[in-house]
Each structure stands twice: as C-alpha cells, then as structure tokens.
Coordinates of N, CA and C in Angstrom, one line a residue:
M22 N -94.8 49.5 56.1 CA -95.1 48.3 56.8 C -95.6 47.3 55.9
K23 N -96.4 47.6 54.8 CA -96.9 46.7 53.9 C -95.8 46.1 53.0
K24 N -94.8 46.9 52.7 CA -93.6 46.4 51.9 C -92.8 45.4 52.8
L25 N -92.7 45.6 54.1 CA -92.0 44.7 55.0 C -92.8 43.3 55.0
V26 N -94.1 43.4 55.1 CA -94.8 42.1 55.2 C -94.7 41.3 53.9
I27 N -94.7 42.0 52.8 CA -94.5 41.4 51.5 C -93.1 40.8 51.4
F28 N -92.1 41.5 51.9 CA -90.7 41.0 51.8 C -90.6 39.8 52.7
I29 N -91.2 39.8 53.9 CA -91.1 38.6 54.8 C -91.8 37.4 54.2
I30 N -93.0 37.6 53.6 CA -93.7 36.5 52.9 C -92.8 35.9 51.8
G31 N -92.2 36.8 51.0 CA -91.3 36.4 49.9 C -90.2 35.5 50.4
I32 N -89.5 36.0 51.5 CA -88.4 35.2 52.1 C -88.9 33.9 52.6
I33 N -90.0 33.8 53.3 CA -90.5 32.6 53.8 C -90.9 31.6 52.6
S34 N -91.4 32.1 51.6 CA -91.8 31.3 50.4 C -90.5 30.7 49.7
L35 N -89.5 31.5 49.6 CA -88.2 31.1 49.0 C -87.6 29.9 50.0
A36 N -87.7 30.1 51.2 CA -87.1 29.2 52.2 C -87.8 27.8 52.2
A37 N -89.1 27.9 51.9 CA -90.0 26.7 51.9 C -89.8 25.9 50.6
C38 N -89.4 26.6 49.5 CA -89.2 25.9 48.3 C -88.0 25.0 48.2
D39 N -88.1 23.9 47.7 CA -87.0 23.0 47.5 C -86.4 23.2 46.1
V40 N -85.5 24.1 45.9 CA -85.0 24.5 44.6 C -84.0 23.5 44.1
E41 N -84.3 22.8 43.0 CA -83.3 21.8 42.5 C -82.5 22.6 41.4
S42 N -81.2 22.2 41.3 CA -80.4 22.8 40.2 C -79.5 21.7 39.7
S43 N -79.1 21.9 38.5 CA -78.2 21.0 37.8 C -76.8 21.7 37.7
D44 N -75.8 20.9 37.7 CA -74.5 21.4 37.5 C -73.9 21.1 36.0
N45 N -74.8 20.9 35.1 CA -74.5 20.6 33.7 C -73.9 21.8 33.0
G46 N -74.0 23.0 33.6 CA -73.5 24.2 32.9 C -74.2 24.4 31.6
Q47 N -73.4 24.8 30.5 CA -74.0 25.1 29.2 C -74.8 24.0 28.6
L48 N -74.5 22.7 29.0 CA -75.2 21.6 28.4 C -76.7 21.6 28.6
D49 N -77.1 22.0 29.7 CA -78.6 22.1 30.0 C -79.3 22.9 28.9
G50 N -80.5 22.4 28.5 CA -81.3 23.1 27.6 C -81.9 22.3 26.5
F51 N -82.4 23.0 25.5 CA -83.2 22.5 24.4 C -82.3 22.8 23.2
W52 N -81.8 21.7 22.5 CA -80.8 21.9 21.4 C -81.5 21.4 20.1
Q53 N -81.4 22.1 19.0 CA -81.9 21.6 17.7 C -80.7 21.1 17.0
W54 N -80.9 19.9 16.5 CA -79.8 19.2 15.6 C -79.8 19.9 14.3
S55 N -78.8 20.7 14.0 CA -78.8 21.5 12.8 C -78.0 20.9 11.6
Q56 N -77.0 20.1 12.0 CA -76.1 19.6 10.9 C -75.4 18.3 11.4
I57 N -75.1 17.4 10.5 CA -74.3 16.2 10.8 C -73.2 16.1 9.7
D58 N -72.0 15.9 10.1 CA -70.9 15.7 9.2 C -70.4 14.3 9.3
T59 N -70.3 13.6 8.2 CA -69.8 12.2 8.2 C -68.3 12.3 8.1
L60 N -67.7 11.8 9.1 CA -66.2 11.9 9.3 C -65.5 11.1 8.2
A61 N -65.9 10.0 7.8 CA -65.2 9.1 6.8 C -65.2 9.7 5.4
T62 N -66.2 10.4 5.0 CA -66.4 10.9 3.7 C -66.3 12.4 3.6
G63 N -66.4 13.1 4.7 CA -66.5 14.6 4.7 C -67.8 15.2 4.2
G64 N -68.8 14.2 4.1 CA -70.1 14.7 3.8 C -70.8 15.5 4.8
I65 N -71.6 16.5 4.5 CA -72.3 17.4 5.4 C -73.8 17.3 5.0
T66 N -74.6 17.1 6.0 CA -76.1 17.1 5.8 C -76.8 18.1 6.8
D67 N -77.6 19.0 6.2 CA -78.4 20.0 6.9 C -79.5 19.2 7.6
M68 N -79.6 19.3 8.9 CA -80.6 18.5 9.7 C -81.7 19.4 10.2
R69 N -81.7 20.7 9.9 CA -82.7 21.6 10.5 C -84.1 21.2 10.2
K70 N -84.4 20.7 9.0 CA -85.8 20.3 8.6 C -86.2 19.0 9.3
S71 N -85.3 18.2 9.9 CA -85.6 17.0 10.6 C -86.4 17.2 11.8
R72 N -86.2 18.3 12.4 CA -86.9 18.8 13.7 C -86.6 17.8 14.8
I73 N -85.3 17.4 14.8 CA -84.8 16.5 16.0 C -84.1 17.4 17.0
F74 N -84.6 17.2 18.2 CA -84.0 18.0 19.3 C -83.5 17.2 20.4
W75 N -82.5 17.7 21.1 CA -81.9 17.1 22.3 C -82.3 18.0 23.5
D76 N -83.0 17.4 24.5 CA -83.4 18.2 25.6 C -82.6 17.6 26.8
V77 N -81.8 18.5 27.4 CA -80.9 18.0 28.5 C -81.2 18.7 29.8
G78 N -81.3 17.9 30.8 CA -81.6 18.4 32.2 C -81.2 17.3 33.2
F79 N -80.6 17.8 34.3 CA -80.1 16.9 35.3 C -79.2 15.8 34.8
D80 N -79.6 14.5 34.9 CA -78.8 13.4 34.3 C -79.6 12.7 33.2
L81 N -80.6 13.4 32.6 CA -81.3 12.8 31.5 C -81.2 13.6 30.2
L82 N -81.0 12.9 29.1 CA -81.0 13.4 27.8 C -82.2 12.8 27.0
E83 N -83.1 13.7 26.5 CA -84.2 13.2 25.7 C -84.0 13.6 24.3
I84 N -84.0 12.7 23.4 CA -84.0 12.9 22.0 C -85.3 12.7 21.4
R85 N -85.8 13.7 20.7 CA -87.2 13.6 20.2 C -87.2 14.3 18.8
N86 N -88.1 13.7 18.0 CA -88.5 14.3 16.7 C -89.7 15.0 16.9
T87 N -89.8 16.3 16.8 CA -91.1 17.0 17.1 C -92.2 16.8 16.1
D88 N -91.8 16.2 15.0 CA -92.9 15.8 14.0 C -93.5 14.5 14.3
D89 N -92.9 13.7 15.2 CA -93.3 12.3 15.5 C -93.0 12.0 17.0
F90 N -93.9 12.5 17.8 CA -93.8 12.4 19.3 C -93.8 10.9 19.8
S91 N -94.0 9.9 18.9 CA -94.0 8.6 19.3 C -92.5 8.1 19.4
S92 N -91.6 8.9 18.9 CA -90.2 8.4 18.8 C -89.4 9.2 19.8
Q93 N -89.6 9.2 21.1 CA -88.9 9.9 22.1 C -88.0 8.9 22.8
V94 N -86.7 9.2 22.9 CA -85.8 8.3 23.5 C -85.1 9.0 24.7
L95 N -85.0 8.4 25.8 CA -84.3 8.9 27.0 C -83.0 8.2 27.2
F96 N -81.9 9.0 27.6 CA -80.7 8.4 27.9 C -80.3 8.9 29.2
R97 N -79.5 8.2 30.0 CA -78.7 8.7 31.1 C -77.4 9.3 30.5
F98 N -76.8 10.2 31.2 CA -75.6 10.7 30.7 C -74.7 11.2 31.8
V99 N -73.4 11.1 31.5 CA -72.3 11.7 32.3 C -71.5 12.6 31.5
Q100 N -71.2 13.8 32.0 CA -70.5 14.8 31.3 C -69.2 15.2 32.0
T101 N -68.1 15.3 31.2 CA -66.9 15.9 31.8 C -66.6 17.1 31.0
S102 N -65.5 17.8 31.2 CA -65.2 19.0 30.5 C -65.0 18.6 28.9
K103 N -64.6 17.4 28.6 CA -64.3 17.1 27.2 C -65.1 16.0 26.6
T104 N -65.9 15.3 27.4 CA -66.7 14.2 26.9 C -68.2 14.2 27.4
L105 N -69.0 13.5 26.6 CA -70.4 13.3 27.0 C -70.6 11.8 26.8
L106 N -70.9 11.0 27.7 CA -71.2 9.6 27.7 C -72.7 9.4 27.9
I107 N -73.4 8.8 26.9 CA -74.8 8.5 27.0 C -75.0 7.0 27.1
S108 N -75.9 6.6 27.8 CA -76.2 5.2 28.1 C -77.6 4.9 28.5
S109 N -77.9 3.6 28.6 CA -79.2 3.1 29.1 C -80.4 3.7 28.4
P110 N -80.4 3.6 27.0 CA -81.6 4.2 26.3 C -82.9 3.5 26.5
V111 N -84.0 4.3 26.6 CA -85.3 3.7 26.7 C -86.2 4.5 25.9
I112 N -87.3 3.9 25.3 CA -88.3 4.6 24.6 C -89.3 5.1 25.6
K113 N -89.5 6.4 25.6 CA -90.4 7.1 26.5 C -91.8 6.8 26.2
N114 N -92.4 6.1 27.1 CA -93.9 5.7 26.9 C -94.5 5.8 28.3
R115 N -95.2 7.0 28.6 CA -95.8 7.2 29.9 C -97.0 6.4 30.1
E116 N -97.6 5.9 29.1 CA -98.9 5.1 29.2 C -98.6 3.7 29.8
V117 N -97.6 3.0 29.2 CA -97.3 1.6 29.6 C -96.0 1.5 30.4
G118 N -95.2 2.6 30.5 CA -94.0 2.5 31.1 C -92.8 2.6 30.0
D119 N -91.7 3.1 30.4 CA -90.6 3.2 29.5 C -90.1 1.8 29.1
I120 N -89.7 1.7 27.8 CA -89.3 0.5 27.2 C -87.8 0.4 27.0
R121 N -87.0 -0.5 27.6 CA -85.6 -0.4 27.4 C -85.3 -0.9 26.0
I122 N -84.4 -0.1 25.4 CA -84.0 -0.4 24.0 C -82.9 -1.5 24.1
Q123 N -83.0 -2.6 23.4 CA -82.1 -3.7 23.4 C -81.3 -3.7 22.1
D124 N -81.8 -3.2 21.0 CA -81.2 -3.2 19.7 C -80.7 -1.9 19.3
P125 N -79.4 -1.6 19.2 CA -78.9 -0.3 18.9 C -79.4 0.2 17.5
Q126 N -79.9 -0.6 16.6 CA -80.4 -0.1 15.3 C -81.5 0.8 15.5
E127 N -82.3 0.7 16.6 CA -83.4 1.6 16.9 C -82.9 3.0 17.0
L128 N -81.6 3.2 17.2 CA -81.1 4.5 17.5 C -80.4 5.2 16.3
N129 N -80.2 4.4 15.2 CA -79.5 4.9 14.0 C -80.1 6.1 13.4
T130 N -81.4 6.3 13.5 CA -82.0 7.6 13.0 C -81.3 8.8 13.6
Y131 N -80.8 8.7 14.8 CA -80.2 9.8 15.5 C -78.7 9.8 15.4
G132 N -78.1 9.0 14.5 CA -76.7 8.9 14.4 C -76.0 8.2 15.5
I133 N -76.7 7.4 16.2 CA -76.2 6.7 17.3 C -76.2 5.2 17.0
Y134 N -75.1 4.5 17.2 CA -75.0 3.1 16.7 C -74.7 2.1 17.8
D135 N -74.6 2.6 19.1 CA -74.3 1.7 20.2 C -75.2 2.2 21.3
L136 N -75.5 1.2 22.2 CA -76.3 1.5 23.4 C -75.7 2.4 24.4
T137 N -74.3 2.3 24.3 CA -73.5 3.4 25.1 C -72.6 4.1 24.1
E138 N -72.8 5.4 24.1 CA -72.0 6.1 23.1 C -71.2 7.3 23.8
Q139 N -70.0 7.4 23.4 CA -69.2 8.5 23.9 C -68.9 9.6 22.9
F140 N -69.2 10.8 23.2 CA -68.9 12.0 22.3 C -67.8 12.8 22.9
H141 N -67.0 13.3 22.0 CA -65.9 14.4 22.4 C -66.7 15.7 22.2
I142 N -66.6 16.5 23.2 CA -67.2 17.9 23.1 C -66.2 18.8 22.4
E143 N -66.5 19.2 21.2 CA -65.6 20.1 20.5 C -66.0 21.6 20.7
C144 N -67.2 21.9 21.0 CA -67.7 23.2 21.3 C -68.9 23.2 22.1
L145 N -69.0 24.0 23.1 CA -70.2 24.0 24.0 C -70.2 25.4 24.6
N146 N -71.2 26.2 24.1 CA -71.4 27.5 24.7 C -72.9 27.7 24.8
R147 N -73.3 29.0 25.1 CA -74.7 29.2 25.4 C -75.6 29.2 24.1
N148 N -74.9 29.1 22.9 CA -75.7 29.1 21.6 C -75.4 27.9 20.8
K149 N -74.3 27.3 21.0 CA -73.8 26.2 20.0 C -73.2 25.0 20.8
M150 N -73.5 23.9 20.2 CA -72.8 22.7 20.7 C -72.3 21.9 19.5
V151 N -71.1 21.4 19.6 CA -70.6 20.5 18.5 C -70.0 19.3 19.2
L152 N -70.6 18.1 18.9 CA -70.1 16.8 19.5 C -69.6 15.9 18.4
R153 N -68.6 15.0 18.7 CA -68.1 14.1 17.7 C -68.1 12.8 18.3
N154 N -68.5 11.7 17.6 CA -68.3 10.4 18.0 C -67.4 9.7 16.9
E155 N -67.3 8.4 16.9 CA -66.4 7.8 15.9 C -66.8 8.0 14.5
R156 N -68.1 8.2 14.2 CA -68.6 8.3 12.8 C -68.9 9.7 12.4
F157 N -69.5 10.5 13.3 CA -70.1 11.8 12.9 C -69.7 13.0 13.8
R158 N -69.9 14.1 13.3 CA -69.8 15.4 14.0 C -71.2 16.0 14.0
F159 N -71.8 16.2 15.2 CA -73.1 16.7 15.3 C -73.0 18.2 15.7
H160 N -73.8 19.0 15.0 CA -73.9 20.4 15.2 C -75.3 20.7 15.8
F161 N -75.4 21.5 16.9 CA -76.6 21.9 17.5 C -76.6 23.4 17.7
R162 N -77.8 23.9 17.7 CA -78.0 25.3 18.1 C -79.0 25.3 19.3
K163 N -78.8 26.2 20.2 CA -79.6 26.2 21.4 C -81.0 26.9 20.9
Y164 N -82.0 26.3 21.3 CA -83.3 26.7 20.8 C -84.0 27.5 21.9

C-alpha cells in the first residue's frame, strides 16, 4: 500500500510540473571553444586557455569568458540541419538590464564580425561541434 501511495504522489507531481524542453538536439549544452582556424591563411590557434564558452539553450546562445564575467553576450539563434544563424546580440547585465550591441567590433574577441552571423555546421555530435563562417572555423568540445 505504501508503494502505491508513493507511486500516485509521483505521478501527480509529474503531471503538475510544466516540463519545458528544447528541440535543439545536440546543440544544447555548454561548449568550450577549443580551437579557431583562420580560413584565409590556414592558421590554427589553440583557444582552450581563453576559457571562452558557448552556452546554448532554447533560442538563446550565451558566449562568456569564464575569466571575465563582465563580458557575457547573449544572442538569439535559429538552427537548421546545416546552419546556425545568430543575431540580436546584447551584453548581459542583470543589474541595469541587457544592453543592445550596436557596434559589431564589440564581438571581434569571439571571432564574430557582424551583428548577424551565419555559420555552416560542419560537425555536431554529443562531444564535438565545428562551425564555419566566412573567416574562421570554430572547434568546440562539449563541457
């Protein structure tokens, strides 16, 4: 009888919860920027020590440097099977409100040179993501 009561309470609890889920598939999660390749020159830069992470959930992408929490940028994004389009960047500031970025130069630290940026998805699985824009190839590992 005791097991039945616990089971019923569990079912009622689950029914009462509003479970939100995302259909971003493998894209959702916390990604460490591990390498950037410069397409024009073939140069390769190890980015693991930069401690820059992409945090993806629902329709938001947050790019942050974990050594400098004052530089957190939020983007809206749209994903297809082959592309990732990011747009509408804002500086995350919970104290005074998010600040819309007007100058794309503020994003250059992250290899982004436009307020709207489209990436081709070269690889996306549960451990690895490789994105390419016009200038760079970005390598990430799932953290």
